[in-house]
Amino acid sequence: MTTSLLDCLTLELGAVAEFLDLLNQEADAMVQGRFIDLPLLAERKSQLADKIAILRRHRENKQMTLGFAADRSGAEAASAAGGPLVQAAWRELQACAAQAHERNHANGVMIHTHLDFTRQAINFLKSSGRPLYGPDGSHYSGAASGNRLAAG
């Protein structure tokens, strides 16, 4: 009993820890302005989230075969019945999942802040009612003909 539930918890913990690492990479990319890295990180996060869901279902099925509910209370009861190693693995999984949840929320805040800033910048640029640059790359500035920024 203990070994197979412990194996389930260990695999799930490894996947959640990997997910937390991706979230930290995502935060670092945003802080460093490496927005080009975000699509690949998002794809890897999505794949890992699917894997975590599969591992969670596998653990929940294992809990049910041991006579416990598939929910959190069942996991608590199963870990208590499984002994100190299973209890420690369950607590570590819960702690890592809580860290991932907090980091994911913080990353979401950073993303929305950046999007809001970008929207405000775009709205400011559009507020004059005419483009800042002409088709030839000349910058419109008041009544002057503009400064040529691109050869054309």
CSV table of N, CA and C in Angstrom, one decimal:
chain,number,residue,atom,x,y,z
A,1,MET,N,0.8,-1.2,0.0
A,1,MET,CA,0.0,0.0,0.0
A,1,MET,C,0.9,1.2,0.0
A,2,THR,N,1.7,1.4,1.0
A,2,THR,CA,2.5,2.6,1.1
A,2,THR,C,3.4,2.9,-0.1
A,3,THR,N,4.1,1.9,-0.6
A,3,THR,CA,5.0,2.1,-1.7
A,3,THR,C,4.3,2.6,-2.9
A,4,SER,N,3.2,2.0,-3.4
A,4,SER,CA,2.5,2.5,-4.6
A,4,SER,C,1.9,3.9,-4.4
A,5,LEU,N,1.3,4.2,-3.3
A,5,LEU,CA,0.8,5.5,-3.1
A,5,LEU,C,2.0,6.5,-3.0
A,6,LEU,N,3.0,6.1,-2.3
A,6,LEU,CA,4.2,6.9,-2.2
A,6,LEU,C,4.8,7.2,-3.6
A,7,ASP,N,4.8,6.2,-4.5
A,7,ASP,CA,5.3,6.4,-5.8
A,7,ASP,C,4.5,7.4,-6.6
A,8,CYS,N,3.1,7.3,-6.4
A,8,CYS,CA,2.2,8.3,-7.0
A,8,CYS,C,2.5,9.7,-6.6
A,9,LEU,N,2.7,9.8,-5.2
A,9,LEU,CA,3.0,11.2,-4.7
A,9,LEU,C,4.3,11.7,-5.2
A,10,THR,N,5.3,10.8,-5.2
A,10,THR,CA,6.6,11.2,-5.7
A,10,THR,C,6.6,11.7,-7.1
A,11,LEU,N,5.9,10.9,-8.0
A,11,LEU,CA,5.8,11.4,-9.4
A,11,LEU,C,5.1,12.7,-9.5
A,12,GLU,N,4.0,12.8,-8.8
A,12,GLU,CA,3.2,14.1,-8.9
A,12,GLU,C,4.1,15.2,-8.3
A,13,LEU,N,4.8,15.0,-7.3
A,13,LEU,CA,5.6,16.1,-6.7
A,13,LEU,C,6.7,16.5,-7.7
A,14,GLY,N,7.3,15.5,-8.4
A,14,GLY,CA,8.3,15.9,-9.4
A,14,GLY,C,7.8,16.7,-10.5
A,15,ALA,N,6.6,16.4,-11.0
A,15,ALA,CA,5.9,17.2,-12.0
A,15,ALA,C,5.6,18.6,-11.5
A,16,VAL,N,5.0,18.7,-10.3
A,16,VAL,CA,4.7,20.0,-9.8
A,16,VAL,C,5.9,20.8,-9.6
A,17,ALA,N,7.0,20.2,-9.1
A,17,ALA,CA,8.3,21.0,-8.9
A,17,ALA,C,8.8,21.4,-10.3
A,18,GLU,N,8.7,20.6,-11.3
A,18,GLU,CA,9.1,21.0,-12.7
A,18,GLU,C,8.2,22.2,-13.2
A,19,PHE,N,6.9,22.1,-12.9
A,19,PHE,CA,6.0,23.2,-13.2
A,19,PHE,C,6.4,24.5,-12.5
A,20,LEU,N,6.8,24.4,-11.2
A,20,LEU,CA,7.2,25.6,-10.5
A,20,LEU,C,8.5,26.2,-11.1
A,21,ASP,N,9.4,25.3,-11.5
A,21,ASP,CA,10.6,25.8,-12.2
A,21,ASP,C,10.3,26.5,-13.5
A,22,LEU,N,9.3,26.0,-14.3
A,22,LEU,CA,8.9,26.7,-15.5
A,22,LEU,C,8.3,28.1,-15.1
A,23,LEU,N,7.5,28.1,-14.1
A,23,LEU,CA,6.9,29.4,-13.6
A,23,LEU,C,8.0,30.4,-13.2
A,24,ASN,N,9.0,29.9,-12.6
A,24,ASN,CA,10.2,30.8,-12.2
A,24,ASN,C,10.9,31.3,-13.5
A,25,GLN,N,11.1,30.4,-14.5
A,25,GLN,CA,11.7,30.8,-15.7
A,25,GLN,C,10.8,31.9,-16.4
A,26,GLU,N,9.5,31.7,-16.4
A,26,GLU,CA,8.6,32.6,-17.0
A,26,GLU,C,8.7,34.0,-16.3
A,27,ALA,N,8.8,34.0,-15.0
A,27,ALA,CA,8.9,35.3,-14.3
A,27,ALA,C,10.2,35.9,-14.6
A,28,ASP,N,11.3,35.2,-14.7
A,28,ASP,CA,12.6,35.7,-15.0
A,28,ASP,C,12.6,36.3,-16.4
A,29,ALA,N,12.0,35.6,-17.4
A,29,ALA,CA,11.9,36.1,-18.7
A,29,ALA,C,11.2,37.4,-18.8
A,30,MET,N,10.1,37.6,-18.0
A,30,MET,CA,9.4,38.8,-18.0
A,30,MET,C,10.2,39.9,-17.4
A,31,VAL,N,10.8,39.6,-16.3
A,31,VAL,CA,11.6,40.7,-15.6
A,31,VAL,C,12.8,41.1,-16.5
A,32,GLN,N,13.4,40.2,-17.2
A,32,GLN,CA,14.5,40.5,-18.1
A,32,GLN,C,14.1,41.0,-19.4
A,33,GLY,N,12.8,41.1,-19.7
A,33,GLY,CA,12.3,41.6,-21.0
A,33,GLY,C,12.4,40.6,-22.1
A,34,ARG,N,12.6,39.3,-21.8
A,34,ARG,CA,12.7,38.3,-22.9
A,34,ARG,C,11.3,37.7,-23.2
A,35,PHE,N,10.5,38.6,-23.7
A,35,PHE,CA,9.1,38.2,-24.0
A,35,PHE,C,9.0,37.1,-25.1
A,36,ILE,N,10.0,37.1,-25.9
A,36,ILE,CA,10.1,36.1,-27.0
A,36,ILE,C,10.1,34.7,-26.5
A,37,ASP,N,10.6,34.5,-25.2
A,37,ASP,CA,10.7,33.2,-24.6
A,37,ASP,C,9.3,32.7,-24.1
A,38,LEU,N,8.4,33.6,-23.9
A,38,LEU,CA,7.1,33.2,-23.3
A,38,LEU,C,6.3,32.2,-24.0
A,39,PRO,N,6.1,32.3,-25.3
A,39,PRO,CA,5.3,31.2,-26.0
A,39,PRO,C,5.8,29.8,-25.8
A,40,LEU,N,7.1,29.6,-25.9
A,40,LEU,CA,7.6,28.2,-25.6
A,40,LEU,C,7.4,27.8,-24.2
A,41,LEU,N,7.6,28.7,-23.2
A,41,LEU,CA,7.4,28.4,-21.8
A,41,LEU,C,5.9,28.1,-21.6
A,42,ALA,N,5.0,28.8,-22.2
A,42,ALA,CA,3.6,28.6,-22.1
A,42,ALA,C,3.2,27.2,-22.6
A,43,GLU,N,3.8,26.8,-23.8
A,43,GLU,CA,3.5,25.5,-24.3
A,43,GLU,C,4.0,24.4,-23.4
A,44,ARG,N,5.2,24.6,-22.9
A,44,ARG,CA,5.7,23.6,-21.9
A,44,ARG,C,4.9,23.5,-20.7
A,45,LYS,N,4.4,24.7,-20.2
A,45,LYS,CA,3.6,24.7,-19.0
A,45,LYS,C,2.3,24.0,-19.3
A,46,SER,N,1.7,24.2,-20.4
A,46,SER,CA,0.4,23.5,-20.8
A,46,SER,C,0.6,22.0,-20.8
A,47,GLN,N,1.7,21.5,-21.4
A,47,GLN,CA,2.0,20.1,-21.5
A,47,GLN,C,2.2,19.5,-20.1
A,48,LEU,N,2.9,20.2,-19.3
A,48,LEU,CA,3.1,19.8,-17.9
A,48,LEU,C,1.9,19.8,-17.1
A,49,ALA,N,1.0,20.8,-17.3
A,49,ALA,CA,-0.2,20.8,-16.5
A,49,ALA,C,-1.1,19.6,-16.9
A,50,ASP,N,-1.1,19.2,-18.2
A,50,ASP,CA,-1.8,18.0,-18.6
A,50,ASP,C,-1.2,16.8,-17.9
A,51,LYS,N,0.1,16.7,-17.8
A,51,LYS,CA,0.8,15.6,-17.1
A,51,LYS,C,0.4,15.6,-15.7
A,52,ILE,N,0.4,16.7,-15.0
A,52,ILE,CA,0.1,16.8,-13.6
A,52,ILE,C,-1.4,16.3,-13.4
A,53,ALA,N,-2.3,16.7,-14.2
A,53,ALA,CA,-3.7,16.2,-14.1
A,53,ALA,C,-3.8,14.7,-14.2
A,54,ILE,N,-3.0,14.1,-15.1
A,54,ILE,CA,-3.0,12.7,-15.3
A,54,ILE,C,-2.5,12.0,-14.0
A,55,LEU,N,-1.4,12.6,-13.5
A,55,LEU,CA,-0.7,12.0,-12.3
A,55,LEU,C,-1.7,12.1,-11.1
A,56,ARG,N,-2.4,13.3,-11.0
A,56,ARG,CA,-3.3,13.5,-9.9
A,56,ARG,C,-4.5,12.4,-10.0
A,57,ARG,N,-5.0,12.2,-11.2
A,57,ARG,CA,-6.1,11.2,-11.4
A,57,ARG,C,-5.6,9.8,-11.0
A,58,HIS,N,-4.3,9.6,-11.4
A,58,HIS,CA,-3.7,8.3,-11.0
A,58,HIS,C,-3.6,8.1,-9.5
A,59,ARG,N,-3.2,9.1,-8.8
A,59,ARG,CA,-3.1,9.1,-7.4
A,59,ARG,C,-4.5,9.0,-6.8
A,60,GLU,N,-5.5,9.7,-7.3
A,60,GLU,CA,-6.8,9.6,-6.8
A,60,GLU,C,-7.4,8.2,-7.0
A,61,ASN,N,-7.1,7.6,-8.1
A,61,ASN,CA,-7.5,6.2,-8.3
A,61,ASN,C,-6.9,5.3,-7.3
A,62,LYS,N,-5.6,5.5,-7.1
A,62,LYS,CA,-4.9,4.7,-6.1
A,62,LYS,C,-5.5,4.8,-4.7
A,63,GLN,N,-5.9,6.1,-4.4
A,63,GLN,CA,-6.6,6.3,-3.1
A,63,GLN,C,-7.8,5.5,-3.0
A,64,MET,N,-8.6,5.5,-4.1
A,64,MET,CA,-9.9,4.8,-4.1
A,64,MET,C,-9.7,3.3,-4.0
A,65,THR,N,-8.7,2.8,-4.7
A,65,THR,CA,-8.4,1.3,-4.5
A,65,THR,C,-8.0,0.9,-3.1
A,66,LEU,N,-7.5,1.9,-2.4
A,66,LEU,CA,-7.1,1.7,-1.0
A,66,LEU,C,-8.3,1.9,0.0
A,67,GLY,N,-9.4,2.3,-0.6
A,67,GLY,CA,-10.6,2.6,0.3
A,67,GLY,C,-10.8,4.0,0.7
A,68,PHE,N,-10.1,4.9,0.1
A,68,PHE,CA,-10.2,6.3,0.5
A,68,PHE,C,-10.9,7.1,-0.6
A,69,ALA,N,-11.5,8.2,-0.3
A,69,ALA,CA,-12.1,9.1,-1.3
A,69,ALA,C,-11.1,9.7,-2.2
A,70,ALA,N,-11.5,10.1,-3.4
A,70,ALA,CA,-10.6,10.6,-4.4
A,70,ALA,C,-10.3,12.1,-4.2
A,71,ASP,N,-10.9,12.7,-3.2
A,71,ASP,CA,-10.7,14.1,-3.0
A,71,ASP,C,-9.6,14.4,-2.0
A,72,ARG,N,-9.5,15.7,-1.6
A,72,ARG,CA,-8.4,16.1,-0.7
A,72,ARG,C,-8.5,15.4,0.7
A,73,SER,N,-9.7,15.3,1.2
A,73,SER,CA,-9.8,14.6,2.5
A,73,SER,C,-9.4,13.1,2.4
A,74,GLY,N,-9.7,12.5,1.2
A,74,GLY,CA,-9.2,11.2,1.0
A,74,GLY,C,-7.7,11.1,1.0
A,75,ALA,N,-7.1,12.1,0.3
A,75,ALA,CA,-5.6,12.1,0.3
A,75,ALA,C,-5.0,12.3,1.7
A,76,GLU,N,-5.7,13.1,2.5
A,76,GLU,CA,-5.2,13.4,3.8
A,76,GLU,C,-5.3,12.0,4.6
A,77,ALA,N,-6.4,11.4,4.5
A,77,ALA,CA,-6.6,10.1,5.2
A,77,ALA,C,-5.7,9.0,4.7
A,78,ALA,N,-5.5,8.9,3.4
A,78,ALA,CA,-4.6,7.9,2.9
A,78,ALA,C,-3.2,8.2,3.3
A,79,SER,N,-2.8,9.4,3.3
A,79,SER,CA,-1.4,9.7,3.7
A,79,SER,C,-1.2,9.4,5.2
A,80,ALA,N,-2.2,9.7,6.0
A,80,ALA,CA,-2.1,9.4,7.5
A,80,ALA,C,-2.0,7.9,7.7
A,81,ALA,N,-2.8,7.2,6.9
A,81,ALA,CA,-2.7,5.7,7.0
A,81,ALA,C,-1.5,5.1,6.5
A,82,GLY,N,-0.8,5.8,5.5
A,82,GLY,CA,0.4,5.3,4.9
A,82,GLY,C,1.6,5.4,5.6
A,83,GLY,N,1.6,6.1,6.7
A,83,GLY,CA,2.8,6.2,7.5
A,83,GLY,C,3.6,7.5,7.3
A,84,PRO,N,4.8,7.6,8.0
A,84,PRO,CA,5.5,8.9,7.9
A,84,PRO,C,6.1,9.3,6.6
A,85,LEU,N,6.5,8.3,5.8
A,85,LEU,CA,7.1,8.6,4.4
A,85,LEU,C,6.0,9.2,3.5
A,86,VAL,N,4.8,8.5,3.6
A,86,VAL,CA,3.7,9.0,2.7
A,86,VAL,C,3.2,10.3,3.2
A,87,GLN,N,3.1,10.5,4.5
A,87,GLN,CA,2.7,11.8,5.1
A,87,GLN,C,3.6,12.9,4.7
A,88,ALA,N,4.9,12.6,4.7
A,88,ALA,CA,5.9,13.6,4.4
A,88,ALA,C,5.8,14.0,2.9
A,89,ALA,N,5.6,13.0,2.0
A,89,ALA,CA,5.5,13.2,0.6
A,89,ALA,C,4.2,14.0,0.3
A,90,TRP,N,3.1,13.7,1.0
A,90,TRP,CA,1.9,14.5,0.8
A,90,TRP,C,2.1,16.0,1.2
A,91,ARG,N,2.7,16.2,2.4
A,91,ARG,CA,3.0,17.6,2.8
A,91,ARG,C,3.9,18.3,1.9
A,92,GLU,N,4.9,17.6,1.3
A,92,GLU,CA,5.8,18.3,0.4
A,92,GLU,C,5.1,18.6,-0.9
A,93,LEU,N,4.2,17.7,-1.4
A,93,LEU,CA,3.4,18.0,-2.6
A,93,LEU,C,2.5,19.2,-2.3
A,94,GLN,N,1.9,19.2,-1.2
A,94,GLN,CA,1.0,20.4,-0.9
A,94,GLN,C,1.8,21.7,-0.8
A,95,ALA,N,2.9,21.7,-0.2
A,95,ALA,CA,3.8,22.9,-0.1
A,95,ALA,C,4.2,23.3,-1.5
A,96,CYS,N,4.7,22.4,-2.3
A,96,CYS,CA,5.1,22.7,-3.7
A,96,CYS,C,4.0,23.3,-4.5
A,97,ALA,N,2.8,22.6,-4.4
A,97,ALA,CA,1.7,23.1,-5.2
A,97,ALA,C,1.2,24.5,-4.7
A,98,ALA,N,1.3,24.8,-3.4
A,98,ALA,CA,1.0,26.1,-3.0
A,98,ALA,C,2.0,27.2,-3.5
A,99,GLN,N,3.3,26.8,-3.6
A,99,GLN,CA,4.3,27.7,-4.2
A,99,GLN,C,4.0,28.0,-5.6
A,100,ALA,N,3.6,26.9,-6.3
A,100,ALA,CA,3.3,27.0,-7.8
A,100,ALA,C,2.1,27.9,-8.0
A,101,HIS,N,1.1,27.8,-7.1
A,101,HIS,CA,-0.1,28.6,-7.2
A,101,HIS,C,0.2,30.1,-7.0
A,102,GLU,N,1.0,30.3,-6.0
A,102,GLU,CA,1.4,31.7,-5.7
A,102,GLU,C,2.2,32.3,-6.8
A,103,ARG,N,3.2,31.6,-7.4
A,103,ARG,CA,4.0,32.1,-8.5
A,103,ARG,C,3.2,32.3,-9.7
A,104,ASN,N,2.3,31.4,-10.0
A,104,ASN,CA,1.4,31.5,-11.2
A,104,ASN,C,0.5,32.8,-11.0
A,105,HIS,N,0.1,33.1,-9.8
A,105,HIS,CA,-0.7,34.3,-9.6
A,105,HIS,C,0.2,35.5,-9.8
A,106,ALA,N,1.4,35.5,-9.3
A,106,ALA,CA,2.3,36.6,-9.4
A,106,ALA,C,2.6,36.8,-10.9
A,107,ASN,N,2.8,35.8,-11.6
A,107,ASN,CA,3.1,35.9,-13.1
A,107,ASN,C,1.9,36.5,-13.8
A,108,GLY,N,0.7,36.0,-13.4
A,108,GLY,CA,-0.5,36.6,-14.1
A,108,GLY,C,-0.6,38.1,-13.8
A,109,VAL,N,-0.2,38.5,-12.6
A,109,VAL,CA,-0.3,40.0,-12.3
A,109,VAL,C,0.7,40.7,-13.2
A,110,MET,N,1.9,40.1,-13.4
A,110,MET,CA,3.0,40.8,-14.2
A,110,MET,C,2.5,40.8,-15.7
A,111,ILE,N,1.9,39.8,-16.1
A,111,ILE,CA,1.4,39.7,-17.5
A,111,ILE,C,0.3,40.8,-17.7
A,112,HIS,N,-0.6,40.8,-16.8
A,112,HIS,CA,-1.7,41.8,-17.0
A,112,HIS,C,-1.2,43.3,-16.8
A,113,THR,N,-0.3,43.5,-16.0
A,113,THR,CA,0.3,44.8,-15.9
A,113,THR,C,1.0,45.2,-17.1
A,114,HIS,N,1.8,44.3,-17.7
A,114,HIS,CA,2.4,44.6,-19.0
A,114,HIS,C,1.4,44.8,-20.1
A,115,LEU,N,0.4,44.0,-20.2
A,115,LEU,CA,-0.7,44.2,-21.2
A,115,LEU,C,-1.4,45.6,-21.0
A,116,ASP,N,-1.7,45.9,-19.8
A,116,ASP,CA,-2.3,47.2,-19.5
A,116,ASP,C,-1.4,48.4,-20.0
A,117,PHE,N,-0.1,48.3,-19.7
A,117,PHE,CA,0.8,49.3,-20.1
A,117,PHE,C,0.9,49.4,-21.6
A,118,THR,N,0.9,48.2,-22.3
A,118,THR,CA,0.9,48.2,-23.7
A,118,THR,C,-0.3,48.8,-24.3
A,119,ARG,N,-1.5,48.5,-23.8
A,119,ARG,CA,-2.7,49.1,-24.2
A,119,ARG,C,-2.7,50.6,-24.0
A,120,GLN,N,-2.3,51.1,-22.9
A,120,GLN,CA,-2.2,52.5,-22.6
A,120,GLN,C,-1.3,53.2,-23.6
A,121,ALA,N,-0.2,52.6,-23.9
A,121,ALA,CA,0.8,53.2,-24.9
A,121,ALA,C,0.2,53.2,-26.3
A,122,ILE,N,-0.5,52.2,-26.7
A,122,ILE,CA,-1.2,52.2,-28.0
A,122,ILE,C,-2.3,53.2,-28.0
A,123,ASN,N,-3.1,53.3,-27.0
A,123,ASN,CA,-4.1,54.3,-26.9
A,123,ASN,C,-3.5,55.8,-27.0
A,124,PHE,N,-2.4,56.0,-26.3
A,124,PHE,CA,-1.8,57.3,-26.3
A,124,PHE,C,-1.3,57.6,-27.8
A,125,LEU,N,-0.7,56.6,-28.4
A,125,LEU,CA,-0.2,56.8,-29.8
A,125,LEU,C,-1.3,57.1,-30.7
A,126,LYS,N,-2.5,56.5,-30.5
A,126,LYS,CA,-3.6,56.7,-31.4
A,126,LYS,C,-4.4,57.9,-31.1
A,127,SER,N,-4.2,58.5,-29.9
A,127,SER,CA,-5.1,59.6,-29.5
A,127,SER,C,-5.0,60.8,-30.4
A,128,SER,N,-3.9,61.0,-31.1
A,128,SER,CA,-3.8,62.2,-31.9
A,128,SER,C,-4.7,62.1,-33.1
A,129,GLY,N,-5.2,61.0,-33.5
A,129,GLY,CA,-6.1,60.8,-34.6
A,129,GLY,C,-5.4,60.6,-35.9
A,130,ARG,N,-4.1,60.7,-35.9
A,130,ARG,CA,-3.4,60.5,-37.1
A,130,ARG,C,-2.1,59.7,-36.8
A,131,PRO,N,-1.5,59.0,-37.8
A,131,PRO,CA,-0.4,58.2,-37.5
A,131,PRO,C,0.8,59.0,-37.1
A,132,LEU,N,1.7,58.4,-36.4
A,132,LEU,CA,3.0,59.1,-36.0
A,132,LEU,C,4.0,59.1,-37.2
A,133,TYR,N,3.9,58.1,-38.0
A,133,TYR,CA,4.8,57.9,-39.2
A,133,TYR,C,4.0,57.8,-40.5
A,134,GLY,N,4.6,58.4,-41.5
A,134,GLY,CA,4.0,58.3,-42.8
A,134,GLY,C,4.4,57.0,-43.5
A,135,PRO,N,3.9,56.7,-44.7
A,135,PRO,CA,4.3,55.5,-45.4
A,135,PRO,C,5.7,55.5,-45.8
A,136,ASP,N,6.4,56.7,-45.9
A,136,ASP,CA,7.8,56.7,-46.3
A,136,ASP,C,8.7,56.7,-45.1
A,137,GLY,N,8.1,56.5,-43.9
A,137,GLY,CA,9.0,56.5,-42.6
A,137,GLY,C,9.2,57.8,-42.0
A,138,SER,N,8.6,58.9,-42.6
A,138,SER,CA,8.7,60.2,-42.0
A,138,SER,C,7.9,60.3,-40.8
A,139,HIS,N,8.4,60.9,-39.7
A,139,HIS,CA,7.7,61.1,-38.5
A,139,HIS,C,6.9,62.5,-38.6
A,140,TYR,N,5.6,62.4,-38.3
A,140,TYR,CA,4.8,63.6,-38.4
A,140,TYR,C,5.0,64.3,-37.0
A,141,SER,N,5.4,65.6,-37.1
A,141,SER,CA,5.5,66.4,-35.9
A,141,SER,C,5.0,67.8,-36.2
A,142,GLY,N,3.8,68.0,-35.7
A,142,GLY,CA,3.1,69.3,-35.9
A,142,GLY,C,3.0,69.6,-37.4
A,143,ALA,N,3.3,70.9,-37.7
A,143,ALA,CA,3.1,71.4,-39.1
A,143,ALA,C,4.3,71.1,-40.0
A,144,ALA,N,5.4,70.6,-39.4
A,144,ALA,CA,6.6,70.3,-40.2
A,144,ALA,C,6.4,69.1,-41.0
A,145,SER,N,7.2,69.0,-42.0
A,145,SER,CA,7.0,67.8,-42.9
A,145,SER,C,7.5,66.5,-42.3
A,146,GLY,N,8.3,66.6,-41.3
A,146,GLY,CA,8.7,65.4,-40.6
A,146,GLY,C,10.2,65.0,-40.8
A,147,ASN,N,10.6,64.2,-40.0
A,147,ASN,CA,12.0,63.7,-40.0
A,147,ASN,C,12.0,62.3,-40.6
A,148,ARG,N,12.8,62.1,-41.6
A,148,ARG,CA,12.8,60.8,-42.3
A,148,ARG,C,13.6,59.8,-41.4
A,149,LEU,N,12.9,58.7,-41.1
A,149,LEU,CA,13.5,57.7,-40.3
A,149,LEU,C,13.9,56.4,-41.1
A,150,ALA,N,13.3,56.3,-42.3
A,150,ALA,CA,13.6,55.1,-43.1
A,150,ALA,C,13.9,55.6,-44.5
A,151,ALA,N,14.8,55.0,-45.1
A,151,ALA,CA,15.1,55.3,-46.5
A,151,ALA,C,14.1,54.6,-47.4
A,152,GLY,N,13.6,55.2,-48.3
A,152,GLY,CA,12.5,54.6,-49.1
A,152,GLY,C,12.5,55.2,-50.4
